[in-house]
């Protein structure tokens, strides 16, 4: 069964460093998403991506964040200068059609720890 | 106020018990999702529904659009059902809005 994959599973970085979280969505899916979950809190939407551009972003997704689909299979989330409060579990998801009426498939997550 | 509220926050059950988790929402939705999050953190989609009722194995999800309420039922619960169950809604945009989750523990 096709699945969303994410690498790495755990990333430890120093404050101020850049990190890139990688995702491989399900191959025929068209919509891609990043969510984050701070430990003990609910999952929060970061950004959605369709047709090679951001379709929606939350207020969390400031200038420190960027997303890219560099090669037609990978979907990346970059944090330019990490802060302590960026420590969280980051989930990638994909869906065949827009989320409004379509199931999203989630990756296993990347746990980011900023020291 | 949270747009998606779940109750209870924590639930403990004995194996075999019938379990109900509730979700209320305050926004207009196009669909409601029930998700399962295991201790390792991974999230699995259980149901997506916009009306009526869906059943998959021992899991049943219902939604009442007029009352803005959904329930997830687990029949004949088992220790392997222990997880966090999350209600999320999609509106007319791309994002999902999540509830805080219900932590379920089923003991043998």
PDB file of N, CA and C in Angstrom, chain A residues 59-106:
ATOM      1  N   UNK A  59      -0.438  31.474  10.452  1.00  0.00           N
ATOM      2  CA  UNK A  59       0.374  32.574  10.995  1.00  0.00           C
ATOM      3  C   UNK A  59       1.688  32.050  11.577  1.00  0.00           C
ATOM      4  N   UNK A  60       1.744  30.747  11.857  1.00  0.00           N
ATOM      5  CA  UNK A  60       2.991  30.151  12.344  1.00  0.00           C
ATOM      6  C   UNK A  60       4.047  30.169  11.227  1.00  0.00           C
ATOM      7  N   UNK A  61       3.612  30.004  10.022  1.00  0.00           N
ATOM      8  CA  UNK A  61       4.504  29.862   8.858  1.00  0.00           C
ATOM      9  C   UNK A  61       5.009  31.241   8.462  1.00  0.00           C
ATOM     10  N   UNK A  62       6.012  31.724   9.226  1.00  0.00           N
ATOM     11  CA  UNK A  62       6.544  33.054   8.934  1.00  0.00           C
ATOM     12  C   UNK A  62       7.728  32.950   7.964  1.00  0.00           C
ATOM     13  N   UNK A  63       8.485  34.044   7.872  1.00  0.00           N
ATOM     14  CA  UNK A  63       9.571  34.102   6.882  1.00  0.00           C
ATOM     15  C   UNK A  63      10.694  33.118   7.147  1.00  0.00           C
ATOM     16  N   UNK A  64      10.716  32.531   8.334  1.00  0.00           N
ATOM     17  CA  UNK A  64      11.753  31.543   8.639  1.00  0.00           C
ATOM     18  C   UNK A  64      11.478  30.201   7.967  1.00  0.00           C
ATOM     19  N   UNK A  65      10.242  30.007   7.526  1.00  0.00           N
ATOM     20  CA  UNK A  65       9.844  28.742   6.937  1.00  0.00           C
ATOM     21  C   UNK A  65       9.737  28.869   5.420  1.00  0.00           C
ATOM     22  N   UNK A  66      10.052  27.793   4.733  1.00  0.00           N
ATOM     23  CA  UNK A  66       9.797  27.735   3.298  1.00  0.00           C
ATOM     24  C   UNK A  66       9.559  26.285   2.908  1.00  0.00           C
ATOM     25  N   UNK A  67       8.844  26.097   1.821  1.00  0.00           N
ATOM     26  CA  UNK A  67       8.586  24.755   1.312  1.00  0.00           C
ATOM     27  C   UNK A  67       8.965  24.719  -0.160  1.00  0.00           C
ATOM     28  N   UNK A  68       9.263  23.494  -0.594  1.00  0.00           N
ATOM     29  CA  UNK A  68       9.718  23.329  -1.965  1.00  0.00           C
ATOM     30  C   UNK A  68       9.415  21.910  -2.417  1.00  0.00           C
ATOM     31  N   UNK A  69       9.153  21.775  -3.708  1.00  0.00           N
ATOM     32  CA  UNK A  69       9.025  20.445  -4.303  1.00  0.00           C
ATOM     33  C   UNK A  69      10.090  20.402  -5.411  1.00  0.00           C
ATOM     34  N   UNK A  70      11.307  20.076  -5.033  1.00  0.00           N
ATOM     35  CA  UNK A  70      12.444  20.307  -5.936  1.00  0.00           C
ATOM     36  C   UNK A  70      12.499  19.397  -7.159  1.00  0.00           C
ATOM     37  N   UNK A  71      11.938  18.196  -7.049  1.00  0.00           N
ATOM     38  CA  UNK A  71      12.194  17.247  -8.130  1.00  0.00           C
ATOM     39  C   UNK A  71      10.987  16.407  -8.497  1.00  0.00           C
ATOM     40  N   UNK A  72       9.791  16.802  -8.121  1.00  0.00           N
ATOM     41  CA  UNK A  72       8.600  16.055  -8.500  1.00  0.00           C
ATOM     42  C   UNK A  72       8.273  14.881  -7.617  1.00  0.00           C
ATOM     43  N   UNK A  73       9.179  14.544  -6.673  1.00  0.00           N
ATOM     44  CA  UNK A  73       8.832  13.481  -5.736  1.00  0.00           C
ATOM     45  C   UNK A  73       9.000  13.926  -4.294  1.00  0.00           C
ATOM     46  N   UNK A  74      10.054  14.686  -4.013  1.00  0.00           N
ATOM     47  CA  UNK A  74      10.257  15.154  -2.650  1.00  0.00           C
ATOM     48  C   UNK A  74       9.484  16.432  -2.375  1.00  0.00           C
ATOM     49  N   UNK A  75       9.132  16.615  -1.106  1.00  0.00           N
ATOM     50  CA  UNK A  75       8.473  17.839  -0.648  1.00  0.00           C
ATOM     51  C   UNK A  75       9.180  18.210   0.644  1.00  0.00           C
ATOM     52  N   UNK A  76       9.806  19.381   0.663  1.00  0.00           N
ATOM     53  CA  UNK A  76      10.658  19.722   1.802  1.00  0.00           C
ATOM     54  C   UNK A  76      10.133  20.926   2.570  1.00  0.00           C
ATOM     55  N   UNK A  77      10.438  20.927   3.857  1.00  0.00           N
ATOM     56  CA  UNK A  77      10.168  22.067   4.731  1.00  0.00           C
ATOM     57  C   UNK A  77      11.514  22.538   5.257  1.00  0.00           C
ATOM     58  N   UNK A  78      11.828  23.803   5.021  1.00  0.00           N
ATOM     59  CA  UNK A  78      13.076  24.374   5.506  1.00  0.00           C
ATOM     60  C   UNK A  78      12.773  25.398   6.589  1.00  0.00           C
ATOM     61  N   UNK A  79      13.541  25.289   7.673  1.00  0.00           N
ATOM     62  CA  UNK A  79      13.497  26.319   8.712  1.00  0.00           C
ATOM     63  C   UNK A  79      14.860  26.981   8.700  1.00  0.00           C
ATOM     64  N   UNK A  80      14.904  28.252   8.396  1.00  0.00           N
ATOM     65  CA  UNK A  80      16.188  28.926   8.131  1.00  0.00           C
ATOM     66  C   UNK A  80      17.045  29.093   9.371  1.00  0.00           C
ATOM     67  N   UNK A  81      16.468  29.548  10.426  1.00  0.00           N
ATOM     68  CA  UNK A  81      17.222  29.813  11.646  1.00  0.00           C
ATOM     69  C   UNK A  81      16.380  29.322  12.807  1.00  0.00           C
ATOM     70  N   UNK A  82      16.656  28.098  13.234  1.00  0.00           N
ATOM     71  CA  UNK A  82      15.774  27.453  14.202  1.00  0.00           C
ATOM     72  C   UNK A  82      15.798  28.143  15.556  1.00  0.00           C
ATOM     73  N   UNK A  83      14.638  28.118  16.206  1.00  0.00           N
ATOM     74  CA  UNK A  83      14.481  28.644  17.553  1.00  0.00           C
ATOM     75  C   UNK A  83      14.106  27.487  18.467  1.00  0.00           C
ATOM     76  N   UNK A  84      14.283  27.698  19.758  1.00  0.00           N
ATOM     77  CA  UNK A  84      13.937  26.650  20.720  1.00  0.00           C
ATOM     78  C   UNK A  84      12.475  26.215  20.550  1.00  0.00           C
ATOM     79  N   UNK A  85      11.610  27.187  20.295  1.00  0.00           N
ATOM     80  CA  UNK A  85      10.181  26.895  20.195  1.00  0.00           C
ATOM     81  C   UNK A  85       9.787  26.170  18.905  1.00  0.00           C
ATOM     82  N   UNK A  86      10.754  25.950  18.011  1.00  0.00           N
ATOM     83  CA  UNK A  86      10.484  25.135  16.824  1.00  0.00           C
ATOM     84  C   UNK A  86      10.550  23.649  17.132  1.00  0.00           C
ATOM     85  N   UNK A  87      11.007  23.298  18.328  1.00  0.00           N
ATOM     86  CA  UNK A  87      11.052  21.885  18.719  1.00  0.00           C
ATOM     87  C   UNK A  87       9.641  21.322  18.710  1.00  0.00           C
ATOM     88  N   UNK A  88       9.437  20.292  17.917  1.00  0.00           N
ATOM     89  CA  UNK A  88       8.099  19.731  17.718  1.00  0.00           C
ATOM     90  C   UNK A  88       8.223  18.497  16.836  1.00  0.00           C
ATOM     91  N   UNK A  89       7.104  17.814  16.681  1.00  0.00           N
ATOM     92  CA  UNK A  89       6.976  16.754  15.684  1.00  0.00           C
ATOM     93  C   UNK A  89       6.392  17.399  14.445  1.00  0.00           C
ATOM     94  N   UNK A  90       7.026  17.180  13.299  1.00  0.00           N
ATOM     95  CA  UNK A  90       6.547  17.744  12.047  1.00  0.00           C
ATOM     96  C   UNK A  90       6.014  16.616  11.172  1.00  0.00           C
ATOM     97  N   UNK A  91       4.774  16.775  10.749  1.00  0.00           N
ATOM     98  CA  UNK A  91       4.128  15.773   9.920  1.00  0.00           C
ATOM     99  C   UNK A  91       3.903  16.318   8.514  1.00  0.00           C
ATOM    100  N   UNK A  92       4.236  15.507   7.556  1.00  0.00           N
ATOM    101  CA  UNK A  92       3.896  15.775   6.173  1.00  0.00           C
ATOM    102  C   UNK A  92       2.640  14.971   5.849  1.00  0.00           C
ATOM    103  N   UNK A  93       1.811  15.488   4.987  1.00  0.00           N
ATOM    104  CA  UNK A  93       0.629  14.759   4.534  1.00  0.00           C
ATOM    105  C   UNK A  93       0.398  15.048   3.064  1.00  0.00           C
ATOM    106  N   UNK A  94      -0.324  14.150   2.420  1.00  0.00           N
ATOM    107  CA  UNK A  94      -0.680  14.396   1.026  1.00  0.00           C
ATOM    108  C   UNK A  94      -2.089  13.901   0.772  1.00  0.00           C
ATOM    109  N   UNK A  95      -2.716  14.466  -0.238  1.00  0.00           N
ATOM    110  CA  UNK A  95      -4.050  14.017  -0.636  1.00  0.00           C
ATOM    111  C   UNK A  95      -4.168  14.108  -2.144  1.00  0.00           C
ATOM    112  N   UNK A  96      -5.044  13.266  -2.678  1.00  0.00           N
ATOM    113  CA  UNK A  96      -5.219  13.239  -4.127  1.00  0.00           C
ATOM    114  C   UNK A  96      -5.887  14.518  -4.610  1.00  0.00           C
ATOM    115  N   UNK A  97      -6.894  14.928  -3.851  1.00  0.00           N
ATOM    116  CA  UNK A  97      -7.627  16.142  -4.183  1.00  0.00           C
ATOM    117  C   UNK A  97      -7.540  17.099  -3.003  1.00  0.00           C
ATOM    118  N   UNK A  98      -8.181  18.234  -3.105  1.00  0.00           N
ATOM    119  CA  UNK A  98      -8.115  19.231  -2.033  1.00  0.00           C
ATOM    120  C   UNK A  98      -8.684  18.660  -0.744  1.00  0.00           C
ATOM    121  N   UNK A  99      -8.120  19.110   0.372  1.00  0.00           N
ATOM    122  CA  UNK A  99      -8.466  18.553   1.682  1.00  0.00           C
ATOM    123  C   UNK A  99      -9.926  18.709   2.028  1.00  0.00           C
ATOM    124  N   UNK A 100     -10.591  19.683   1.440  1.00  0.00           N
ATOM    125  CA  UNK A 100     -11.971  19.957   1.832  1.00  0.00           C
ATOM    126  C   UNK A 100     -12.841  18.703   1.762  1.00  0.00           C
ATOM    127  N   UNK A 101     -12.574  17.841   0.785  1.00  0.00           N
ATOM    128  CA  UNK A 101     -13.402  16.643   0.696  1.00  0.00           C
ATOM    129  C   UNK A 101     -12.580  15.413   0.387  1.00  0.00           C
ATOM    130  N   UNK A 102     -11.374  15.389   0.904  1.00  0.00           N
ATOM    131  CA  UNK A 102     -10.505  14.277   0.563  1.00  0.00           C
ATOM    132  C   UNK A 102      -9.669  13.866   1.746  1.00  0.00           C
ATOM    133  N   UNK A 103      -9.457  12.584   1.856  1.00  0.00           N
ATOM    134  CA  UNK A 103      -8.666  12.046   2.954  1.00  0.00           C
ATOM    135  C   UNK A 103      -7.210  12.453   2.789  1.00  0.00           C
ATOM    136  N   UNK A 104      -6.601  12.830   3.906  1.00  0.00           N
ATOM    137  CA  UNK A 104      -5.172  13.123   3.908  1.00  0.00           C
ATOM    138  C   UNK A 104      -4.424  11.929   4.482  1.00  0.00           C
ATOM    139  N   UNK A 105      -3.293  11.631   3.893  1.00  0.00           N
ATOM    140  CA  UNK A 105      -2.441  10.537   4.348  1.00  0.00           C
ATOM    141  C   UNK A 105      -1.198  11.144   4.973  1.00  0.00           C
ATOM    142  N   UNK A 106      -0.928  10.730   6.198  1.00  0.00           N
ATOM    143  CA  UNK A 106       0.156  11.333   6.974  1.00  0.00           C
ATOM    144  C   UNK A 106       1.402  10.473   6.953  1.00  0.00           C
TER     145      UNK A 106
END
